[in-house]
XYZ file of N, CA and C in Angstrom:
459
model
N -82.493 76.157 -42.614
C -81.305 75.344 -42.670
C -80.026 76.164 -42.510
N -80.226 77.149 -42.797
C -79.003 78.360 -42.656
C -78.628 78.485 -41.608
N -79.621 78.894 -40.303
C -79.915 79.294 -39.436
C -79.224 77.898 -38.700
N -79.266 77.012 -38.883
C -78.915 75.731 -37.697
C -77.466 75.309 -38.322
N -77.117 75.840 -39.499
C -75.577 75.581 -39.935
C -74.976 76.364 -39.300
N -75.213 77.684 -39.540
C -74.764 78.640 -38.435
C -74.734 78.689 -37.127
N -75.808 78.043 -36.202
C -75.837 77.971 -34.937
C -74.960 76.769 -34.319
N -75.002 75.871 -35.592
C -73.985 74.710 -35.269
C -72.334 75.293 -35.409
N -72.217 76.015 -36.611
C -71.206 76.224 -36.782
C -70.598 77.161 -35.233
N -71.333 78.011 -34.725
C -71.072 78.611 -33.629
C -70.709 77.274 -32.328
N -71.587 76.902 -32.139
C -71.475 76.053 -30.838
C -69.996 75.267 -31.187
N -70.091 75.053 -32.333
C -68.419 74.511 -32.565
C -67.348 75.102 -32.176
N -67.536 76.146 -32.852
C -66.383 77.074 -32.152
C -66.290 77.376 -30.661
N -67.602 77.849 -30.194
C -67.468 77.994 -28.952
C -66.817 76.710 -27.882
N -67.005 75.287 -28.361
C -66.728 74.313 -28.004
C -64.925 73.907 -28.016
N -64.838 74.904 -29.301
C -63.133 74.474 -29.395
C -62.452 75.192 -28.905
N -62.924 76.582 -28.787
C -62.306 77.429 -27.751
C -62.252 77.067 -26.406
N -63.311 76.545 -25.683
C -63.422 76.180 -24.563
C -62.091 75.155 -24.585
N -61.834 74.511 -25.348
C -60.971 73.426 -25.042
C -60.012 73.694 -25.232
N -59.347 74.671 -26.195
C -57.940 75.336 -26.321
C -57.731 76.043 -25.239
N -58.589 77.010 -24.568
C -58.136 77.044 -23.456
C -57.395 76.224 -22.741
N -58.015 75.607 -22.448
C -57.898 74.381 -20.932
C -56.473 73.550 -21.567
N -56.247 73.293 -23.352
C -54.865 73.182 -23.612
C -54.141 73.938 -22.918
N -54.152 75.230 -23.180
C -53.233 76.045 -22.560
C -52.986 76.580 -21.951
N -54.007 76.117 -20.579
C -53.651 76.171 -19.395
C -52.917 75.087 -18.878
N -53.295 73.721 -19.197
C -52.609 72.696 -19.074
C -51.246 72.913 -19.617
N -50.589 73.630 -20.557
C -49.296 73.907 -21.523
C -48.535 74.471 -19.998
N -49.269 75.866 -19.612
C -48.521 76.827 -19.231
C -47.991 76.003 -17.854
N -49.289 75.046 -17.013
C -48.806 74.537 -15.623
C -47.405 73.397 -16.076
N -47.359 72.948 -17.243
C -46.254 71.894 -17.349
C -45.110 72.557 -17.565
N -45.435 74.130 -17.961
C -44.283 74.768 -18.480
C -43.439 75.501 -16.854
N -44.269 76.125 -16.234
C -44.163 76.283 -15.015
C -43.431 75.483 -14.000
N -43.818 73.920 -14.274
C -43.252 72.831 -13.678
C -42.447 72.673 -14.025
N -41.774 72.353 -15.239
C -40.453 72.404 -15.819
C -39.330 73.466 -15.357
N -40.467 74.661 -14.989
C -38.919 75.409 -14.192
C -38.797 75.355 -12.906
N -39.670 74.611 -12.273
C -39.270 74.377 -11.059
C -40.715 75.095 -9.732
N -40.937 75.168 -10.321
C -42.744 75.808 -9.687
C -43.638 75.106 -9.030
N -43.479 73.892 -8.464
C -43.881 72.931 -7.835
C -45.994 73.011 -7.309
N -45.463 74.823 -6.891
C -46.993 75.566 -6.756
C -48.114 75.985 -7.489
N -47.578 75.594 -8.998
C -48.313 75.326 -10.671
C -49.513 74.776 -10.164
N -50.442 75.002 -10.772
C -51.914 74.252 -10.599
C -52.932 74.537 -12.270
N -53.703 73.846 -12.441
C -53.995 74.421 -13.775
C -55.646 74.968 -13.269
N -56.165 74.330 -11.947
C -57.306 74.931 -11.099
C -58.680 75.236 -12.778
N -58.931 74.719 -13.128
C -60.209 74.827 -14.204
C -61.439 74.554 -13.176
N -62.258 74.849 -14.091
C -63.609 74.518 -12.972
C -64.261 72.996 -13.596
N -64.793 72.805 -12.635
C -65.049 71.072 -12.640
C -65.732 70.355 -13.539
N -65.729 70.351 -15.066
C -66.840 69.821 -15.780
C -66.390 68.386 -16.156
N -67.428 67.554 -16.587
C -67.390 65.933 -17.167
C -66.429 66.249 -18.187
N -65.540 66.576 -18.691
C -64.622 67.048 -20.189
C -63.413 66.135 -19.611
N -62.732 65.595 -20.736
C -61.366 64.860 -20.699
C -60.858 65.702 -20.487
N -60.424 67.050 -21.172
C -59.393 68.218 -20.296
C -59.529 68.838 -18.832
N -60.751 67.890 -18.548
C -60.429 68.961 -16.992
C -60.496 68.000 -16.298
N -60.471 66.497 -16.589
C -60.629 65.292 -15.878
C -59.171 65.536 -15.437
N -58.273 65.400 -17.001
C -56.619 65.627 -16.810
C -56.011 66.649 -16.077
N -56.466 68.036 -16.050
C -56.084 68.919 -15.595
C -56.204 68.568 -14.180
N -57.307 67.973 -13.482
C -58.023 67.431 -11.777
C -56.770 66.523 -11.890
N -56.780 65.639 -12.613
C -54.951 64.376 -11.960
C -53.740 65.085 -12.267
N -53.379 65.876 -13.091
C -52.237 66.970 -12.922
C -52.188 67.353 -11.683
N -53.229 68.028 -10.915
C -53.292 68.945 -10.420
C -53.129 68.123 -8.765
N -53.842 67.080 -8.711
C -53.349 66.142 -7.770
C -52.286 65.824 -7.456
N -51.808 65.056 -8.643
C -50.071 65.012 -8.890
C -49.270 66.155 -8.038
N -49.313 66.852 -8.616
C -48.867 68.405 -8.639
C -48.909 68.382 -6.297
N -49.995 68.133 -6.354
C -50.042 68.481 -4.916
C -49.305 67.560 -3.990
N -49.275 66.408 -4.139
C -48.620 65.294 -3.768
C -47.398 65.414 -3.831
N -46.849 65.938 -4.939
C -45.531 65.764 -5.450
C -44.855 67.209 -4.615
N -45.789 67.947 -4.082
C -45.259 69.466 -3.429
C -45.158 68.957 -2.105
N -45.825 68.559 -1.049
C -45.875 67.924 -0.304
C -44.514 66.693 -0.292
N -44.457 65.664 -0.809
C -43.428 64.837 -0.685
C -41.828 65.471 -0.898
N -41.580 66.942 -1.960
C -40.701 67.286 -2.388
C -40.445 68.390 -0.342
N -42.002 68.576 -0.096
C -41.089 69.995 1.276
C -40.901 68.516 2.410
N -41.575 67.313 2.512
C -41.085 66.949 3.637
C -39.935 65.850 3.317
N -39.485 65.715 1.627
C -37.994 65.380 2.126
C -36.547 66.393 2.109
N -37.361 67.610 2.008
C -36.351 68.976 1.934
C -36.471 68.800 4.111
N -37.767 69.133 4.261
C -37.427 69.144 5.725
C -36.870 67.826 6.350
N -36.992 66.374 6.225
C -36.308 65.096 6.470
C -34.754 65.841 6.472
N -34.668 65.698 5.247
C -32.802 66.442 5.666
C -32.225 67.481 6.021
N -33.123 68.394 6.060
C -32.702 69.945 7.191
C -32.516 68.916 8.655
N -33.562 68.485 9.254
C -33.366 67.618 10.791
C -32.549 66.831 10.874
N -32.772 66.415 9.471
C -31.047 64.864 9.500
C -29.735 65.846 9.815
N -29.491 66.429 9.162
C -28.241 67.412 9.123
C -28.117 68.306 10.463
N -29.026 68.825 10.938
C -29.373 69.440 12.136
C -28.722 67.893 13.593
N -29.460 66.983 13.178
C -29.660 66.321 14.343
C -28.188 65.533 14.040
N -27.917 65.460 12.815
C -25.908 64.570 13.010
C -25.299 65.465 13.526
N -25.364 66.922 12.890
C -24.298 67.457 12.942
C -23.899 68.266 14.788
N -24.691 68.511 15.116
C -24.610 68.641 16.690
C -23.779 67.960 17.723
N -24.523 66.466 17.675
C -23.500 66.069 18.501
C -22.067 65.495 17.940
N -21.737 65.524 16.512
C -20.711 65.456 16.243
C -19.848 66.535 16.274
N -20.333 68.040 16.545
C -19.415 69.692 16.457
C -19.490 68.866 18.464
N -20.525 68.382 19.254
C -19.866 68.180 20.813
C -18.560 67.147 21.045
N -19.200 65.957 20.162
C -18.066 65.203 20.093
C -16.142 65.449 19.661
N -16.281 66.386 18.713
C -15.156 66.809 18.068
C -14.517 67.921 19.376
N -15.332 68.690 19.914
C -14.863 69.515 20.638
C -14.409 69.230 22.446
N -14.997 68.039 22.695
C -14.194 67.294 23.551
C -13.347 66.346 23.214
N -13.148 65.846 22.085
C -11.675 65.112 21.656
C -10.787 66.552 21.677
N -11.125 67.179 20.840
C -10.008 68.527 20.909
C -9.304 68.833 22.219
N -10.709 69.425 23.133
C -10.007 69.607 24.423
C -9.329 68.638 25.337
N -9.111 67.406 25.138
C -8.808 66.354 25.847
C -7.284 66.613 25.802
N -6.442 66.514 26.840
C -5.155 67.194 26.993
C -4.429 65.831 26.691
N -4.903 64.388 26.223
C -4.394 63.215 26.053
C -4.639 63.282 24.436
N -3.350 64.015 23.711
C -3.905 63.553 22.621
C -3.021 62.245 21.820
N -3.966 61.043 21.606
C -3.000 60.247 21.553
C -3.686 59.561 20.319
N -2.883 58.412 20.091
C -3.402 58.564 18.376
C -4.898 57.613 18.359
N -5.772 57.694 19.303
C -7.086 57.197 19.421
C -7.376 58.043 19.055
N -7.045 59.087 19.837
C -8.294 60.578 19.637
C -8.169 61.121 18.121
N -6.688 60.961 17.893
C -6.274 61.537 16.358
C -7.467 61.219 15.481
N -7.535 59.212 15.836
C -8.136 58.644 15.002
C -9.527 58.867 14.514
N -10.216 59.129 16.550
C -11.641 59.519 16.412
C -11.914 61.064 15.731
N -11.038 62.089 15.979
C -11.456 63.152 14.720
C -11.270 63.128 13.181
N -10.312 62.303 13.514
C -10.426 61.596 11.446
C -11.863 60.815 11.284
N -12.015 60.219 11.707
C -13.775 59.618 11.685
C -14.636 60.644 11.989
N -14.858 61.565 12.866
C -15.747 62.781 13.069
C -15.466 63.344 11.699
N -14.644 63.853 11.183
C -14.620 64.569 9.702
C -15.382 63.643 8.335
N -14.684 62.429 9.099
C -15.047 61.594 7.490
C -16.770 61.304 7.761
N -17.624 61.781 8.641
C -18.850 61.219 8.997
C -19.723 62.459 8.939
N -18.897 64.097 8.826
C -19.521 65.272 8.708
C -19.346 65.096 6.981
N -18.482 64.794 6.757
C -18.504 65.137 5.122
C -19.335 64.213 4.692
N -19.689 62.965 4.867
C -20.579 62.100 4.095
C -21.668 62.963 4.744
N -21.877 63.081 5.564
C -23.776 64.236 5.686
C -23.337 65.393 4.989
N -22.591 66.304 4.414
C -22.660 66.802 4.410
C -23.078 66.645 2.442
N -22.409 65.806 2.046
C -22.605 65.039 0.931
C -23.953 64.431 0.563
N -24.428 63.511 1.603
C -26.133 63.252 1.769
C -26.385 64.416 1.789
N -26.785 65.556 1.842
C -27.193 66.880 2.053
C -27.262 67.317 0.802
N -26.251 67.352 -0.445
C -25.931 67.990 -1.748
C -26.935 66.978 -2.425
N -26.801 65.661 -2.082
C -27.452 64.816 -3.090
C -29.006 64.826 -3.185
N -29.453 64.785 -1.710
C -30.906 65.189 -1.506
C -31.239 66.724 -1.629
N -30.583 67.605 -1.830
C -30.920 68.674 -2.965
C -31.202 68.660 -4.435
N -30.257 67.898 -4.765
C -30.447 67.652 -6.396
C -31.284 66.443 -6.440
N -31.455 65.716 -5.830
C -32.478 65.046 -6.069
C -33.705 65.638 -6.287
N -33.975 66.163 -5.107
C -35.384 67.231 -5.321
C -35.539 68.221 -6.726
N -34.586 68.516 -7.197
C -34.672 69.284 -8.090
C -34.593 68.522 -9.222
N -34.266 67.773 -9.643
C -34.090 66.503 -10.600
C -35.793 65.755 -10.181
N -36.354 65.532 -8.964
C -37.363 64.630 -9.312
C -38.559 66.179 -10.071
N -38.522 67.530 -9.491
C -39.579 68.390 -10.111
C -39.377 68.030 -11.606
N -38.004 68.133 -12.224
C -38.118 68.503 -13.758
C -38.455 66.797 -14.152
N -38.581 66.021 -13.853
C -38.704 65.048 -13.858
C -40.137 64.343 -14.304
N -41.025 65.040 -13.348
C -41.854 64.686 -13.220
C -42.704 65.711 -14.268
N -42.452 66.712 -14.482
C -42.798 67.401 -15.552
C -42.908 66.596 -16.909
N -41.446 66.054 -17.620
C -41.250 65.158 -18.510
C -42.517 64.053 -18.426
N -43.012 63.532 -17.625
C -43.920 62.500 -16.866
C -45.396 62.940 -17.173
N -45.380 63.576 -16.757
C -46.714 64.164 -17.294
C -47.001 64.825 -18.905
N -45.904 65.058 -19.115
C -45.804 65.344 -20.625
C -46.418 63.957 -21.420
N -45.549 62.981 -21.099
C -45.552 61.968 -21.767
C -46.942 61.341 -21.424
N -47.708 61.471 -20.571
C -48.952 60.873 -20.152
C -49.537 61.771 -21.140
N -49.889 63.008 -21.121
C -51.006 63.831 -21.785
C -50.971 63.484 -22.860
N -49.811 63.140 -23.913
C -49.590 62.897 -24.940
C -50.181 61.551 -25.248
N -50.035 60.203 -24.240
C -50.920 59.182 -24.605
C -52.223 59.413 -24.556
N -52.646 60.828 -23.695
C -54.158 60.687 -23.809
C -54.552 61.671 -25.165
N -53.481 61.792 -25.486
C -54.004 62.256 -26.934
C -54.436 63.794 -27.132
N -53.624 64.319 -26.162
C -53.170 66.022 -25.697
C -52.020 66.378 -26.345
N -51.949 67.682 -27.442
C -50.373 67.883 -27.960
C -50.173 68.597 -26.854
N -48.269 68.693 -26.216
C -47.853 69.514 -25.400
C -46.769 69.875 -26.212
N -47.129 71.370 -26.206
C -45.778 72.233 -27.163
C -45.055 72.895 -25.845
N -43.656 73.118 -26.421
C -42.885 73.549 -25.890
C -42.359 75.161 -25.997
């Protein structure tokens, strides 16, 4: 009877270790994410366990959310690329136009007021991106916690 208290008592431990781990690997990828690490993964190896079920939809998340965050970083590199071109051609043949009369005045007051709003869409879809990473961090916090995961800080 000694012998199987003890062997139990072992497999216990060994069992809770296994799982504190995988806490705190799960800790460190949310902590990671929170600063902005988008490339965080918590990568465990594949067993039937609620912590590595969670860690596999983190980790999904995580990939999705890297992906959607580079192609609306690249969406507005091309947006900005593709306004701003022919508006630096447009501006530079009103300039050179030896008629300057108060149309043209008018149309480079609109060329400015149409570079600064992109240029404005541009600031906002930066911070957006950076606002949805820490964001989504918070998000997953709050999920692990309904599944009944502490996340320390």
């Amino acid at each position: 009877t000694i012998v199987t208290f003890v062997s139990l008592v072992a497999i216990s431990y060994v069992i809770a270790l296994s799982s504190q781990r995988k806490v705190t690997k799960i800790q460190t990828v949310l902590s990671l994410l929170s600063d902005g690490n988008l490339s965080a993964r918590c990568d465990l190896p594949p067993n039937n366990d609620d912590l590595s079920s969670i860690a596999r939809r983190l980790d999904d998340a995580l990939e999705r959310l890297e992906v959607v965050t580079e192609q609306t970083r690249l969406f507005g590199k091309n947006l900005a690329h593709d306004l701003r071109t022919p508006l630096a051609r447009l501006r530079a043949s009103l300039e050179g136009s030896e008629k300057m009369h108060d149309d043209l005045t008018a149309a480079l007051t609109e060329v400015d007021r149409i570079a600064s709003i992109i240029d404005a869409m541009m600031r906002i879809a930066r911070l957006q991106s950076e606002v949805s990473a820490a964001s989504v961090a918070v998000e997953k916090c709050a999920e692990l916690r309904c599944c009944g995961v502490a996340v320390l800080r």
